[in-house]
Amino acid sequence: MGQASPQSVGKVAVVYGGNSAEREVSLKSGAAVLEALQRKGVDAYGYDPRDNGLVGLAQLAPSTVFVALHGRGGEDGTLQGALELLDIPYTGSGVLASALGMDKQRTKQVWSAVGLPTPESVMLAASADWSAVVAQLGLPLIVKPVHEGSTLGISIVKSQAALEAAYHEASQFDARVMAERFVVGEEYTVALLGDQVLPAIRVEVPGGFYDYEAKYIANTTQYHLPCGLPSEQEAALAVLCQQAFMAIGGEGWGRVDVMRDSEGRFWLLEVNTVPGMTDHSLVPQAAAHAGIAFDDLVLQILNTASEPFTA
């Protein structure tokens, strides 16, 4: 879309809510985005596809869609594919990158294929040889649903006896479950906005695990900005995250989560193609540290909306 005045972008539908397990977070993100756009003078309105689906969205005939749907049905390429067919420009990554980013295992396979560092992982099944998994990945390890976000269904496993229970917990959220080598160290997250890499954030949680409660509920989670890395290491982290985002075909904006081990090596965990925009969210914090106010951030994201391939 390029840079445009708020009045010239036409009707903007902020699509949020939906039916995924991240619905409540999406409602908060969408409401914050909608209010910001309206404060900027954009003709914006909210739309929850749980009400009337794609038919209702098409009837509204927006000029652009601001995608604020987290999780399946909004962040996994399905909405993006529908908008391509409807010939409606939208924010964020396209069909391929959205689908890849939602699939943690295949994202890691792409990163490994291009030589980017990511912790070793294996797929799990009810019939898995649990002792073999532990022998391969070591302890502790982390078990997670392949297609969920917001750390839903994730467990840190510290003993072989706990592994099977962790698998069954994760399988309540997704038919595909993975185990991953747990990197002990510091957690960082890096937001990308267009061609710009925003300042890295170091996330510190008193309990040691950045889970759903730490992300959205607790007030004890600490977000370190600046992140505390020497400038050359933070620059290297920025390059790594930009490479990781580009490797899956990411566009517009996104966020990459990374661990740094005791030897100072960075390990890519996952990519978020529709990051949260709540008051606890990380992209707005990084933008603010870079001098970008929340309303301006939202408008910049809107201005990265790309035309569909069918246009």
PDB file of C-alpha atoms in Angstrom, residues 25-273:
ATOM      1  CA  VAL A  25      -6.249 -12.428  23.433  1.00  0.00           C
ATOM      2  CA  SER A  26      -7.344 -11.619  19.876  1.00  0.00           C
ATOM      3  CA  LEU A  27     -10.347  -9.659  21.129  1.00  0.00           C
ATOM      4  CA  LYS A  28      -8.027  -7.508  23.255  1.00  0.00           C
ATOM      5  CA  SER A  29      -5.542  -7.019  20.426  1.00  0.00           C
ATOM      6  CA  GLY A  30      -8.269  -6.119  17.952  1.00  0.00           C
ATOM      7  CA  ALA A  31      -9.927  -3.649  20.294  1.00  0.00           C
ATOM      8  CA  ALA A  32      -6.610  -1.865  20.890  1.00  0.00           C
ATOM      9  CA  VAL A  33      -5.858  -1.729  17.150  1.00  0.00           C
ATOM     10  CA  LEU A  34      -9.357  -0.506  16.308  1.00  0.00           C
ATOM     11  CA  GLU A  35      -9.225   2.309  18.853  1.00  0.00           C
ATOM     12  CA  ALA A  36      -5.785   3.377  17.603  1.00  0.00           C
ATOM     13  CA  LEU A  37      -6.907   3.519  13.973  1.00  0.00           C
ATOM     14  CA  GLN A  38      -9.991   5.509  14.873  1.00  0.00           C
ATOM     15  CA  ARG A  39      -7.913   7.947  16.913  1.00  0.00           C
ATOM     16  CA  LYS A  40      -5.756   8.397  13.802  1.00  0.00           C
ATOM     17  CA  GLY A  41      -8.809   9.307  11.747  1.00  0.00           C
ATOM     18  CA  VAL A  42      -9.060   6.026   9.826  1.00  0.00           C
ATOM     19  CA  ASP A  43     -12.547   4.837   8.849  1.00  0.00           C
ATOM     20  CA  ALA A  44     -12.098   1.602  10.785  1.00  0.00           C
ATOM     21  CA  TYR A  45     -14.524  -0.866  12.265  1.00  0.00           C
ATOM     22  CA  GLY A  46     -14.207  -4.218  13.984  1.00  0.00           C
ATOM     23  CA  TYR A  47     -15.389  -7.534  12.604  1.00  0.00           C
ATOM     24  CA  ASP A  48     -15.538 -10.857  14.433  1.00  0.00           C
ATOM     25  CA  PRO A  49     -15.792 -13.697  11.894  1.00  0.00           C
ATOM     26  CA  ARG A  50     -17.438 -15.907  14.500  1.00  0.00           C
ATOM     27  CA  ASP A  51     -20.632 -13.963  13.837  1.00  0.00           C
ATOM     28  CA  ASN A  52     -21.158 -14.183  10.072  1.00  0.00           C
ATOM     29  CA  GLY A  53     -17.933 -15.665   8.739  1.00  0.00           C
ATOM     30  CA  LEU A  54     -16.355 -14.641   5.468  1.00  0.00           C
ATOM     31  CA  VAL A  55     -19.728 -13.878   3.904  1.00  0.00           C
ATOM     32  CA  GLY A  56     -20.288 -11.102   6.397  1.00  0.00           C
ATOM     33  CA  LEU A  57     -16.798  -9.731   5.844  1.00  0.00           C
ATOM     34  CA  ALA A  58     -17.251  -9.715   2.064  1.00  0.00           C
ATOM     35  CA  GLN A  59     -20.574  -7.896   2.432  1.00  0.00           C
ATOM     36  CA  LEU A  60     -18.834  -5.138   4.392  1.00  0.00           C
ATOM     37  CA  ALA A  61     -16.514  -4.656   1.387  1.00  0.00           C
ATOM     38  CA  PRO A  62     -13.502  -3.183   3.232  1.00  0.00           C
ATOM     39  CA  SER A  63     -10.694  -1.519   1.326  1.00  0.00           C
ATOM     40  CA  THR A  64      -8.158  -3.233   3.594  1.00  0.00           C
ATOM     41  CA  VAL A  65      -8.233  -5.817   6.370  1.00  0.00           C
ATOM     42  CA  PHE A  66      -6.086  -5.403   9.464  1.00  0.00           C
ATOM     43  CA  VAL A  67      -5.575  -8.993  10.623  1.00  0.00           C
ATOM     44  CA  ALA A  68      -5.684  -9.186  14.424  1.00  0.00           C
ATOM     45  CA  LEU A  69      -6.754 -12.832  14.582  1.00  0.00           C
ATOM     46  CA  HIS A  70      -4.328 -14.997  16.546  1.00  0.00           C
ATOM     47  CA  GLY A  71      -4.055 -18.737  16.123  1.00  0.00           C
ATOM     48  CA  ARG A  72      -5.806 -21.055  13.741  1.00  0.00           C
ATOM     49  CA  GLY A  73      -8.314 -19.530  11.367  1.00  0.00           C
ATOM     50  CA  GLY A  74      -6.527 -16.190  11.291  1.00  0.00           C
ATOM     51  CA  GLU A  75      -2.785 -16.650  11.579  1.00  0.00           C
ATOM     52  CA  ASP A  76      -2.411 -19.910   9.669  1.00  0.00           C
ATOM     53  CA  GLY A  77      -2.948 -18.816   6.068  1.00  0.00           C
ATOM     54  CA  THR A  78      -6.629 -19.702   5.798  1.00  0.00           C
ATOM     55  CA  LEU A  79      -7.891 -16.137   6.256  1.00  0.00           C
ATOM     56  CA  GLN A  80      -5.083 -14.852   4.062  1.00  0.00           C
ATOM     57  CA  GLY A  81      -6.099 -17.258   1.280  1.00  0.00           C
ATOM     58  CA  ALA A  82      -9.709 -16.155   1.537  1.00  0.00           C
ATOM     59  CA  LEU A  83      -8.701 -12.489   1.326  1.00  0.00           C
ATOM     60  CA  GLU A  84      -6.614 -13.281  -1.738  1.00  0.00           C
ATOM     61  CA  LEU A  85      -9.695 -14.774  -3.400  1.00  0.00           C
ATOM     62  CA  LEU A  86     -11.805 -11.800  -2.303  1.00  0.00           C
ATOM     63  CA  ASP A  87      -9.140  -9.448  -3.732  1.00  0.00           C
ATOM     64  CA  ILE A  88      -8.842  -7.526  -0.449  1.00  0.00           C
ATOM     65  CA  PRO A  89      -5.440  -6.209   0.703  1.00  0.00           C
ATOM     66  CA  TYR A  90      -4.467  -7.279   4.224  1.00  0.00           C
ATOM     67  CA  THR A  91      -1.755  -6.720   6.799  1.00  0.00           C
ATOM     68  CA  GLY A  92       0.970  -9.185   7.637  1.00  0.00           C
ATOM     69  CA  SER A  93       2.359 -12.227   5.895  1.00  0.00           C
ATOM     70  CA  GLY A  94       0.833 -14.027   2.931  1.00  0.00           C
ATOM     71  CA  VAL A  95      -0.583 -17.523   2.701  1.00  0.00           C
ATOM     72  CA  LEU A  96       2.689 -19.468   2.663  1.00  0.00           C
ATOM     73  CA  ALA A  97       4.476 -17.650   5.489  1.00  0.00           C
ATOM     74  CA  SER A  98       1.342 -17.612   7.632  1.00  0.00           C
ATOM     75  CA  ALA A  99       0.848 -21.365   7.243  1.00  0.00           C
ATOM     76  CA  LEU A 100       4.527 -22.083   7.865  1.00  0.00           C
ATOM     77  CA  GLY A 101       4.757 -19.764  10.852  1.00  0.00           C
ATOM     78  CA  MET A 102       1.792 -21.471  12.496  1.00  0.00           C
ATOM     79  CA  ASP A 103       3.470 -24.864  12.102  1.00  0.00           C
ATOM     80  CA  LYS A 104       6.359 -24.843  14.573  1.00  0.00           C
ATOM     81  CA  GLN A 105       7.862 -28.095  13.316  1.00  0.00           C
ATOM     82  CA  ARG A 106       7.933 -27.143   9.641  1.00  0.00           C
ATOM     83  CA  THR A 107       9.237 -23.685  10.498  1.00  0.00           C
ATOM     84  CA  LYS A 108      12.145 -25.385  12.247  1.00  0.00           C
ATOM     85  CA  GLN A 109      12.693 -27.656   9.250  1.00  0.00           C
ATOM     86  CA  VAL A 110      12.967 -24.627   6.960  1.00  0.00           C
ATOM     87  CA  TRP A 111      15.368 -22.893   9.341  1.00  0.00           C
ATOM     88  CA  SER A 112      17.523 -26.017   9.587  1.00  0.00           C
ATOM     89  CA  ALA A 113      17.532 -26.380   5.797  1.00  0.00           C
ATOM     90  CA  VAL A 114      19.011 -22.901   5.356  1.00  0.00           C
ATOM     91  CA  GLY A 115      21.498 -23.324   8.194  1.00  0.00           C
ATOM     92  CA  LEU A 116      19.806 -21.264  10.908  1.00  0.00           C
ATOM     93  CA  PRO A 117      20.144 -22.520  14.506  1.00  0.00           C
ATOM     94  CA  THR A 118      17.067 -24.028  16.155  1.00  0.00           C
ATOM     95  CA  PRO A 119      16.867 -26.624  18.960  1.00  0.00           C
ATOM     96  CA  GLU A 120      16.562 -30.268  17.925  1.00  0.00           C
ATOM     97  CA  SER A 121      13.024 -31.663  18.064  1.00  0.00           C
ATOM     98  CA  VAL A 122      11.015 -34.807  17.363  1.00  0.00           C
ATOM     99  CA  MET A 123       7.366 -35.458  16.682  1.00  0.00           C
ATOM    100  CA  LEU A 124       5.449 -37.397  19.336  1.00  0.00           C
ATOM    101  CA  ALA A 125       2.635 -39.927  19.189  1.00  0.00           C
ATOM    102  CA  ALA A 126       0.718 -41.949  21.750  1.00  0.00           C
ATOM    103  CA  SER A 127       2.861 -44.948  20.803  1.00  0.00           C
ATOM    104  CA  ALA A 128       6.162 -43.073  21.171  1.00  0.00           C
ATOM    105  CA  ASP A 129       9.172 -44.659  22.841  1.00  0.00           C
ATOM    106  CA  TRP A 130       9.446 -42.136  25.682  1.00  0.00           C
ATOM    107  CA  SER A 131      12.875 -43.347  26.790  1.00  0.00           C
ATOM    108  CA  ALA A 132      14.204 -42.905  23.239  1.00  0.00           C
ATOM    109  CA  VAL A 133      12.874 -39.342  23.136  1.00  0.00           C
ATOM    110  CA  VAL A 134      14.647 -38.517  26.396  1.00  0.00           C
ATOM    111  CA  ALA A 135      17.830 -40.198  25.184  1.00  0.00           C
ATOM    112  CA  GLN A 136      17.782 -38.082  22.017  1.00  0.00           C
ATOM    113  CA  LEU A 137      16.811 -34.680  23.448  1.00  0.00           C
ATOM    114  CA  GLY A 138      17.938 -34.928  27.061  1.00  0.00           C
ATOM    115  CA  LEU A 139      16.211 -33.417  30.092  1.00  0.00           C
ATOM    116  CA  PRO A 140      14.639 -31.044  30.659  1.00  0.00           C
ATOM    117  CA  LEU A 141      12.780 -30.911  27.370  1.00  0.00           C
ATOM    118  CA  ILE A 142       9.715 -29.017  26.244  1.00  0.00           C
ATOM    119  CA  VAL A 143       6.514 -30.467  24.807  1.00  0.00           C
ATOM    120  CA  LYS A 144       4.262 -28.251  22.709  1.00  0.00           C
ATOM    121  CA  PRO A 145       1.341 -28.417  20.262  1.00  0.00           C
ATOM    122  CA  VAL A 146       2.624 -27.778  16.751  1.00  0.00           C
ATOM    123  CA  HIS A 147      -0.131 -25.352  15.771  1.00  0.00           C
ATOM    124  CA  GLU A 148      -0.972 -23.371  18.911  1.00  0.00           C
ATOM    125  CA  GLY A 149       0.299 -20.018  20.083  1.00  0.00           C
ATOM    126  CA  SER A 150       0.340 -18.144  23.406  1.00  0.00           C
ATOM    127  CA  THR A 151       2.155 -21.161  24.955  1.00  0.00           C
ATOM    128  CA  LEU A 152      -1.165 -23.019  25.170  1.00  0.00           C
ATOM    129  CA  GLY A 153      -0.653 -26.704  25.977  1.00  0.00           C
ATOM    130  CA  ILE A 154       3.091 -26.342  26.549  1.00  0.00           C
ATOM    131  CA  SER A 155       4.913 -28.201  29.329  1.00  0.00           C
ATOM    132  CA  ILE A 156       8.479 -28.312  30.564  1.00  0.00           C
ATOM    133  CA  VAL A 157       9.298 -31.965  31.201  1.00  0.00           C
ATOM    134  CA  LYS A 158      11.960 -32.711  33.825  1.00  0.00           C
ATOM    135  CA  SER A 159      11.589 -36.495  34.017  1.00  0.00           C
ATOM    136  CA  GLN A 160      10.796 -39.350  31.664  1.00  0.00           C
ATOM    137  CA  ALA A 161       7.811 -40.235  33.850  1.00  0.00           C
ATOM    138  CA  ALA A 162       6.226 -36.832  33.130  1.00  0.00           C
ATOM    139  CA  LEU A 163       6.693 -36.997  29.357  1.00  0.00           C
ATOM    140  CA  GLU A 164       3.644 -39.076  28.440  1.00  0.00           C
ATOM    141  CA  ALA A 165       1.335 -36.882  30.562  1.00  0.00           C
ATOM    142  CA  ALA A 166       2.764 -33.773  28.872  1.00  0.00           C
ATOM    143  CA  TYR A 167       2.063 -35.330  25.480  1.00  0.00           C
ATOM    144  CA  HIS A 168      -1.579 -35.971  26.376  1.00  0.00           C
ATOM    145  CA  GLU A 169      -1.925 -32.412  27.719  1.00  0.00           C
ATOM    146  CA  ALA A 170      -0.611 -30.949  24.451  1.00  0.00           C
ATOM    147  CA  SER A 171      -2.737 -33.295  22.343  1.00  0.00           C
ATOM    148  CA  GLN A 172      -5.854 -31.661  23.776  1.00  0.00           C
ATOM    149  CA  PHE A 173      -4.907 -28.593  21.739  1.00  0.00           C
ATOM    150  CA  ASP A 174      -3.565 -30.210  18.557  1.00  0.00           C
ATOM    151  CA  ALA A 175      -3.369 -33.585  16.840  1.00  0.00           C
ATOM    152  CA  ARG A 176       0.316 -32.888  16.148  1.00  0.00           C
ATOM    153  CA  VAL A 177       2.624 -32.606  19.154  1.00  0.00           C
ATOM    154  CA  MET A 178       6.385 -32.124  19.277  1.00  0.00           C
ATOM    155  CA  ALA A 179       9.142 -32.413  21.847  1.00  0.00           C
ATOM    156  CA  GLU A 180      12.055 -29.987  21.700  1.00  0.00           C
ATOM    157  CA  ARG A 181      15.406 -29.761  23.418  1.00  0.00           C
ATOM    158  CA  PHE A 182      15.026 -27.204  26.185  1.00  0.00           C
ATOM    159  CA  VAL A 183      17.582 -24.420  25.986  1.00  0.00           C
ATOM    160  CA  VAL A 184      18.515 -23.185  29.439  1.00  0.00           C
ATOM    161  CA  GLY A 185      19.337 -19.505  29.288  1.00  0.00           C
ATOM    162  CA  GLU A 186      17.910 -16.092  28.544  1.00  0.00           C
ATOM    163  CA  GLU A 187      14.828 -15.544  26.397  1.00  0.00           C
ATOM    164  CA  TYR A 188      14.658 -12.752  23.832  1.00  0.00           C
ATOM    165  CA  THR A 189      12.029 -11.600  21.410  1.00  0.00           C
ATOM    166  CA  VAL A 190      12.629  -9.431  18.372  1.00  0.00           C
ATOM    167  CA  ALA A 191       9.924  -7.567  16.468  1.00  0.00           C
ATOM    168  CA  LEU A 192      10.123  -6.709  12.782  1.00  0.00           C
ATOM    169  CA  LEU A 193       8.256  -3.850  11.146  1.00  0.00           C
ATOM    170  CA  GLY A 194       8.645  -3.577   7.395  1.00  0.00           C
ATOM    171  CA  ASP A 195      12.394  -3.465   6.772  1.00  0.00           C
ATOM    172  CA  GLN A 196      13.095  -2.313  10.332  1.00  0.00           C
ATOM    173  CA  VAL A 197      14.232  -4.573  13.170  1.00  0.00           C
ATOM    174  CA  LEU A 198      12.993  -3.163  16.476  1.00  0.00           C
ATOM    175  CA  PRO A 199      15.068  -3.325  19.682  1.00  0.00           C
ATOM    176  CA  ALA A 200      15.305  -6.774  21.247  1.00  0.00           C
ATOM    177  CA  ILE A 201      13.495  -7.449  24.512  1.00  0.00           C
ATOM    178  CA  ARG A 202      14.820  -9.805  27.180  1.00  0.00           C
ATOM    179  CA  VAL A 203      11.960 -11.537  28.948  1.00  0.00           C
ATOM    180  CA  GLU A 204      12.467 -12.512  32.586  1.00  0.00           C
ATOM    181  CA  VAL A 205       9.854 -14.532  34.441  1.00  0.00           C
ATOM    182  CA  PRO A 206      10.172 -15.243  38.195  1.00  0.00           C
ATOM    183  CA  GLY A 207       8.870 -18.779  37.637  1.00  0.00           C
ATOM    184  CA  GLY A 208      11.349 -19.335  34.815  1.00  0.00           C
ATOM    185  CA  PHE A 209       8.765 -20.099  32.115  1.00  0.00           C
ATOM    186  CA  TYR A 210       7.039 -17.543  29.879  1.00  0.00           C
ATOM    187  CA  ASP A 211       3.635 -19.241  29.830  1.00  0.00           C
ATOM    188  CA  TYR A 212       0.103 -17.948  29.155  1.00  0.00           C
ATOM    189  CA  GLU A 213      -0.277 -16.431  32.619  1.00  0.00           C
ATOM    190  CA  ALA A 214       3.107 -14.726  32.442  1.00  0.00           C
ATOM    191  CA  LYS A 215       2.217 -13.302  29.021  1.00  0.00           C
ATOM    192  CA  TYR A 216      -1.270 -12.006  29.640  1.00  0.00           C
ATOM    193  CA  ILE A 217      -2.174 -11.991  33.329  1.00  0.00           C
ATOM    194  CA  ALA A 218       0.744 -11.685  35.737  1.00  0.00           C
ATOM    195  CA  ASN A 219       2.374  -8.369  36.552  1.00  0.00           C
ATOM    196  CA  THR A 220       5.610  -9.975  37.752  1.00  0.00           C
ATOM    197  CA  THR A 221       7.037 -10.667  34.289  1.00  0.00           C
ATOM    198  CA  GLN A 222       9.919  -8.297  33.540  1.00  0.00           C
ATOM    199  CA  TYR A 223      10.656  -6.956  30.075  1.00  0.00           C
ATOM    200  CA  HIS A 224      14.171  -5.593  29.785  1.00  0.00           C
ATOM    201  CA  LEU A 225      14.582  -2.729  27.331  1.00  0.00           C
ATOM    202  CA  PRO A 226      17.364  -2.256  26.479  1.00  0.00           C
ATOM    203  CA  CYS A 227      17.878  -6.004  26.539  1.00  0.00           C
ATOM    204  CA  GLY A 228      21.334  -5.845  28.108  1.00  0.00           C
ATOM    205  CA  LEU A 229      23.295  -7.462  25.289  1.00  0.00           C
ATOM    206  CA  PRO A 230      26.496  -5.818  24.040  1.00  0.00           C
ATOM    207  CA  SER A 231      25.741  -3.822  20.902  1.00  0.00           C
ATOM    208  CA  GLU A 232      27.494  -6.255  18.555  1.00  0.00           C
ATOM    209  CA  GLN A 233      25.545  -9.218  19.969  1.00  0.00           C
ATOM    210  CA  GLU A 234      22.235  -7.394  19.712  1.00  0.00           C
ATOM    211  CA  ALA A 235      23.100  -6.503  16.109  1.00  0.00           C
ATOM    212  CA  ALA A 236      23.852 -10.173  15.392  1.00  0.00           C
ATOM    213  CA  LEU A 237      20.542 -11.148  16.999  1.00  0.00           C
ATOM    214  CA  ALA A 238      18.712  -8.629  14.802  1.00  0.00           C
ATOM    215  CA  VAL A 239      20.304 -10.080  11.657  1.00  0.00           C
ATOM    216  CA  LEU A 240      19.467 -13.643  12.747  1.00  0.00           C
ATOM    217  CA  CYS A 241      15.815 -12.785  13.382  1.00  0.00           C
ATOM    218  CA  GLN A 242      15.493 -10.957  10.078  1.00  0.00           C
ATOM    219  CA  GLN A 243      16.983 -13.987   8.315  1.00  0.00           C
ATOM    220  CA  ALA A 244      14.569 -16.280  10.186  1.00  0.00           C
ATOM    221  CA  PHE A 245      11.567 -14.162   9.206  1.00  0.00           C
ATOM    222  CA  MET A 246      12.648 -13.939   5.585  1.00  0.00           C
ATOM    223  CA  ALA A 247      13.335 -17.685   5.415  1.00  0.00           C
ATOM    224  CA  ILE A 248       9.652 -18.498   5.873  1.00  0.00           C
ATOM    225  CA  GLY A 249       8.602 -15.658   3.555  1.00  0.00           C
ATOM    226  CA  GLY A 250       7.416 -13.295   6.295  1.00  0.00           C
ATOM    227  CA  GLU A 251       6.121  -9.865   5.270  1.00  0.00           C
ATOM    228  CA  GLY A 252       4.876  -6.670   6.856  1.00  0.00           C
ATOM    229  CA  TRP A 253       5.467  -7.290  10.513  1.00  0.00           C
ATOM    230  CA  GLY A 254       6.095 -10.129  12.927  1.00  0.00           C
ATOM    231  CA  ARG A 255       8.036 -11.322  15.938  1.00  0.00           C
ATOM    232  CA  VAL A 256      10.722 -13.964  16.405  1.00  0.00           C
ATOM    233  CA  ASP A 257      11.378 -15.676  19.757  1.00  0.00           C
ATOM    234  CA  VAL A 258      14.917 -16.749  20.606  1.00  0.00           C
ATOM    235  CA  MET A 259      16.876 -18.374  23.455  1.00  0.00           C
ATOM    236  CA  ARG A 260      20.511 -17.611  24.295  1.00  0.00           C
ATOM    237  CA  ASP A 261      22.366 -20.444  25.992  1.00  0.00           C
ATOM    238  CA  SER A 262      25.104 -20.278  28.612  1.00  0.00           C
ATOM    239  CA  GLU A 263      27.756 -20.180  25.882  1.00  0.00           C
ATOM    240  CA  GLY A 264      26.158 -17.155  24.232  1.00  0.00           C
ATOM    241  CA  ARG A 265      24.679 -18.999  21.245  1.00  0.00           C
ATOM    242  CA  PHE A 266      21.265 -17.968  19.920  1.00  0.00           C
ATOM    243  CA  TRP A 267      18.593 -20.593  19.169  1.00  0.00           C
ATOM    244  CA  LEU A 268      15.461 -19.778  17.179  1.00  0.00           C
ATOM    245  CA  LEU A 269      12.237 -21.021  18.769  1.00  0.00           C
ATOM    246  CA  GLU A 270       9.331 -19.786  16.673  1.00  0.00           C
ATOM    247  CA  VAL A 271       7.929 -16.941  14.609  1.00  0.00           C
ATOM    248  CA  ASN A 272       4.695 -15.047  15.156  1.00  0.00           C
ATOM    249  CA  THR A 273       3.131 -13.603  12.016  1.00  0.00           C
TER     250      THR A 273
END
